[in-house]
Amino acid sequence: AIFSRFGNFDFQLSDTQNKKVLAIDEKNKGFVFIDFNSQPEDVHFVNLNDVSSVKAVPTTESHSSNVVKIEFEFQFKQNQKKQSIPFYTIERDQIGQVYLYEDRQLSKKWEALISQNISA
């Protein structure tokens, strides 16, 4: 039902992990991220035709290497505006950083996948 909100986009490629869904329409260049860990669910959509780059950005606790957040940072072509989409937050990691390793791997995979679709 959530995918149908985005009209012409057909999200064929997707991953699901830790109550999160990442999906991409490689033909029409759309990306959607849904986090079911919050009520109501957190839904973010980015039209990749408007984006020049993406980075998965980890944030650590001060004076520590403990990652407390990972965000996808999108740089837009038009006005160089940036949009950050929270992918992982320690507050939503119900088992205390157990999801961090898996989510970090998934964020790297999707950073590469999104980048390929931006430049394609």
PDB file of N, CA, C and O in Angstrom, residues 17-20 37 66-70 87-106:
ATOM      1  N   GLN A  17      15.093  -5.727   6.379  1.00  0.00           N
ATOM      2  CA  GLN A  17      15.937  -6.145   7.495  1.00  0.00           C
ATOM      3  C   GLN A  17      15.568  -5.320   8.720  1.00  0.00           C
ATOM      4  O   GLN A  17      15.412  -4.108   8.625  1.00  0.00           O
ATOM      5  N   ASN A  18      15.441  -5.970   9.866  1.00  0.00           N
ATOM      6  CA  ASN A  18      15.196  -5.288  11.135  1.00  0.00           C
ATOM      7  C   ASN A  18      14.033  -4.294  11.062  1.00  0.00           C
ATOM      8  O   ASN A  18      14.148  -3.154  11.517  1.00  0.00           O
ATOM      9  N   LYS A  19      12.929  -4.739  10.478  1.00  0.00           N
ATOM     10  CA  LYS A  19      11.709  -3.932  10.339  1.00  0.00           C
ATOM     11  C   LYS A  19      11.921  -2.689   9.470  1.00  0.00           C
ATOM     12  O   LYS A  19      11.278  -1.662   9.668  1.00  0.00           O
ATOM     13  N   LYS A  20      12.842  -2.776   8.520  1.00  0.00           N
ATOM     14  CA  LYS A  20      13.102  -1.679   7.594  1.00  0.00           C
ATOM     15  C   LYS A  20      13.027  -2.211   6.173  1.00  0.00           C
ATOM     16  O   LYS A  20      13.408  -3.347   5.916  1.00  0.00           O
ATOM     17  N   ASN A  37       9.824   0.530  12.648  1.00  0.00           N
ATOM     18  CA  ASN A  37      10.134   0.561  14.074  1.00  0.00           C
ATOM     19  C   ASN A  37       9.443   1.721  14.782  1.00  0.00           C
ATOM     20  O   ASN A  37       9.455   1.794  16.000  1.00  0.00           O
ATOM     21  N   ASN A  66      31.595   4.287  19.263  1.00  0.00           N
ATOM     22  CA  ASN A  66      30.261   3.668  19.217  1.00  0.00           C
ATOM     23  C   ASN A  66      29.355   4.439  18.264  1.00  0.00           C
ATOM     24  O   ASN A  66      29.086   5.617  18.476  1.00  0.00           O
ATOM     25  N   VAL A  67      28.887   3.753  17.246  1.00  0.00           N
ATOM     26  CA  VAL A  67      27.977   4.379  16.288  1.00  0.00           C
ATOM     27  C   VAL A  67      26.594   4.478  16.918  1.00  0.00           C
ATOM     28  O   VAL A  67      26.067   3.495  17.428  1.00  0.00           O
ATOM     29  N   VAL A  68      26.025   5.685  16.881  1.00  0.00           N
ATOM     30  CA  VAL A  68      24.687   5.884  17.436  1.00  0.00           C
ATOM     31  C   VAL A  68      23.656   6.163  16.343  1.00  0.00           C
ATOM     32  O   VAL A  68      22.462   6.100  16.586  1.00  0.00           O
ATOM     33  N   LYS A  69      24.153   6.457  15.127  1.00  0.00           N
ATOM     34  CA  LYS A  69      23.231   6.777  14.047  1.00  0.00           C
ATOM     35  C   LYS A  69      23.926   6.584  12.701  1.00  0.00           C
ATOM     36  O   LYS A  69      25.119   6.829  12.574  1.00  0.00           O
ATOM     37  N   ILE A  70      23.160   6.112  11.708  1.00  0.00           N
ATOM     38  CA  ILE A  70      23.616   6.065  10.314  1.00  0.00           C
ATOM     39  C   ILE A  70      22.526   6.737   9.490  1.00  0.00           C
ATOM     40  O   ILE A  70      21.346   6.401   9.618  1.00  0.00           O
ATOM     41  N   PHE A  87      18.659   6.115   8.891  1.00  0.00           N
ATOM     42  CA  PHE A  87      18.553   4.694   8.566  1.00  0.00           C
ATOM     43  C   PHE A  87      18.653   3.839   9.836  1.00  0.00           C
ATOM     44  O   PHE A  87      17.880   2.927  10.051  1.00  0.00           O
ATOM     45  N   TYR A  88      19.619   4.157  10.681  1.00  0.00           N
ATOM     46  CA  TYR A  88      19.815   3.425  11.931  1.00  0.00           C
ATOM     47  C   TYR A  88      19.941   4.439  13.064  1.00  0.00           C
ATOM     48  O   TYR A  88      20.669   5.422  12.928  1.00  0.00           O
ATOM     49  N   THR A  89      19.230   4.214  14.150  1.00  0.00           N
ATOM     50  CA  THR A  89      19.449   4.986  15.368  1.00  0.00           C
ATOM     51  C   THR A  89      19.493   4.007  16.528  1.00  0.00           C
ATOM     52  O   THR A  89      18.727   3.042  16.565  1.00  0.00           O
ATOM     53  N   ILE A  90      20.388   4.263  17.448  1.00  0.00           N
ATOM     54  CA  ILE A  90      20.563   3.340  18.564  1.00  0.00           C
ATOM     55  C   ILE A  90      19.296   3.260  19.420  1.00  0.00           C
ATOM     56  O   ILE A  90      18.995   2.223  19.997  1.00  0.00           O
ATOM     57  N   GLU A  91      18.495   4.338  19.423  1.00  0.00           N
ATOM     58  CA  GLU A  91      17.254   4.334  20.209  1.00  0.00           C
ATOM     59  C   GLU A  91      16.284   3.264  19.701  1.00  0.00           C
ATOM     60  O   GLU A  91      15.495   2.736  20.468  1.00  0.00           O
ATOM     61  N   ARG A  92      16.348   2.980  18.418  1.00  0.00           N
ATOM     62  CA  ARG A  92      15.421   1.992  17.842  1.00  0.00           C
ATOM     63  C   ARG A  92      16.047   0.605  17.724  1.00  0.00           C
ATOM     64  O   ARG A  92      15.443  -0.302  17.161  1.00  0.00           O
ATOM     65  N   ASP A  93      17.251   0.444  18.223  1.00  0.00           N
ATOM     66  CA  ASP A  93      17.913  -0.866  18.218  1.00  0.00           C
ATOM     67  C   ASP A  93      17.500  -1.581  19.491  1.00  0.00           C
ATOM     68  O   ASP A  93      18.072  -1.364  20.558  1.00  0.00           O
ATOM     69  N   GLN A  94      16.483  -2.415  19.376  1.00  0.00           N
ATOM     70  CA  GLN A  94      15.867  -3.011  20.554  1.00  0.00           C
ATOM     71  C   GLN A  94      16.798  -3.939  21.329  1.00  0.00           C
ATOM     72  O   GLN A  94      16.571  -4.217  22.485  1.00  0.00           O
ATOM     73  N   ILE A  95      17.859  -4.395  20.707  1.00  0.00           N
ATOM     74  CA  ILE A  95      18.733  -5.351  21.394  1.00  0.00           C
ATOM     75  C   ILE A  95      20.106  -4.730  21.653  1.00  0.00           C
ATOM     76  O   ILE A  95      21.092  -5.413  21.846  1.00  0.00           O
ATOM     77  N   GLY A  96      20.205  -3.403  21.662  1.00  0.00           N
ATOM     78  CA  GLY A  96      21.445  -2.725  22.009  1.00  0.00           C
ATOM     79  C   GLY A  96      22.593  -2.998  21.063  1.00  0.00           C
ATOM     80  O   GLY A  96      23.468  -3.788  21.367  1.00  0.00           O
ATOM     81  N   GLN A  97      22.581  -2.388  19.937  1.00  0.00           N
ATOM     82  CA  GLN A  97      23.617  -2.439  18.902  1.00  0.00           C
ATOM     83  C   GLN A  97      23.774  -3.795  18.216  1.00  0.00           C
ATOM     84  O   GLN A  97      24.726  -4.006  17.488  1.00  0.00           O
ATOM     85  N   VAL A  98      22.842  -4.699  18.426  1.00  0.00           N
ATOM     86  CA  VAL A  98      22.894  -5.967  17.708  1.00  0.00           C
ATOM     87  C   VAL A  98      22.613  -5.718  16.224  1.00  0.00           C
ATOM     88  O   VAL A  98      23.226  -6.304  15.341  1.00  0.00           O
ATOM     89  N   TYR A  99      21.676  -4.804  15.934  1.00  0.00           N
ATOM     90  CA  TYR A  99      21.326  -4.495  14.550  1.00  0.00           C
ATOM     91  C   TYR A  99      22.394  -3.660  13.849  1.00  0.00           C
ATOM     92  O   TYR A  99      22.398  -3.573  12.634  1.00  0.00           O
ATOM     93  N   LEU A 100      23.263  -3.032  14.621  1.00  0.00           N
ATOM     94  CA  LEU A 100      24.221  -2.093  14.043  1.00  0.00           C
ATOM     95  C   LEU A 100      25.075  -2.730  12.951  1.00  0.00           C
ATOM     96  O   LEU A 100      25.193  -2.179  11.863  1.00  0.00           O
ATOM     97  N   TYR A 101      25.668  -3.884  13.214  1.00  0.00           N
ATOM     98  CA  TYR A 101      26.535  -4.515  12.220  1.00  0.00           C
ATOM     99  C   TYR A 101      25.759  -4.808  10.944  1.00  0.00           C
ATOM    100  O   TYR A 101      26.204  -4.463   9.839  1.00  0.00           O
ATOM    101  N   GLU A 102      24.591  -5.435  11.081  1.00  0.00           N
ATOM    102  CA  GLU A 102      23.777  -5.768   9.904  1.00  0.00           C
ATOM    103  C   GLU A 102      23.363  -4.504   9.152  1.00  0.00           C
ATOM    104  O   GLU A 102      23.440  -4.444   7.929  1.00  0.00           O
ATOM    105  N   ASP A 103      22.921  -3.499   9.895  1.00  0.00           N
ATOM    106  CA  ASP A 103      22.456  -2.268   9.254  1.00  0.00           C
ATOM    107  C   ASP A 103      23.606  -1.512   8.593  1.00  0.00           C
ATOM    108  O   ASP A 103      23.437  -0.901   7.547  1.00  0.00           O
ATOM    109  N   ARG A 104      24.782  -1.565   9.201  1.00  0.00           N
ATOM    110  CA  ARG A 104      25.942  -0.900   8.596  1.00  0.00           C
ATOM    111  C   ARG A 104      26.296  -1.561   7.260  1.00  0.00           C
ATOM    112  O   ARG A 104      26.580  -0.885   6.272  1.00  0.00           O
ATOM    113  N   GLN A 105      26.272  -2.896   7.221  1.00  0.00           N
ATOM    114  CA  GLN A 105      26.543  -3.616   5.977  1.00  0.00           C
ATOM    115  C   GLN A 105      25.499  -3.277   4.918  1.00  0.00           C
ATOM    116  O   GLN A 105      25.818  -3.037   3.755  1.00  0.00           O
ATOM    117  N   LEU A 106      24.233  -3.266   5.328  1.00  0.00           N
ATOM    118  CA  LEU A 106      23.152  -2.962   4.398  1.00  0.00           C
ATOM    119  C   LEU A 106      23.249  -1.519   3.897  1.00  0.00           C
ATOM    120  O   LEU A 106      23.006  -1.256   2.722  1.00  0.00           O
TER     121      LEU A 106
END
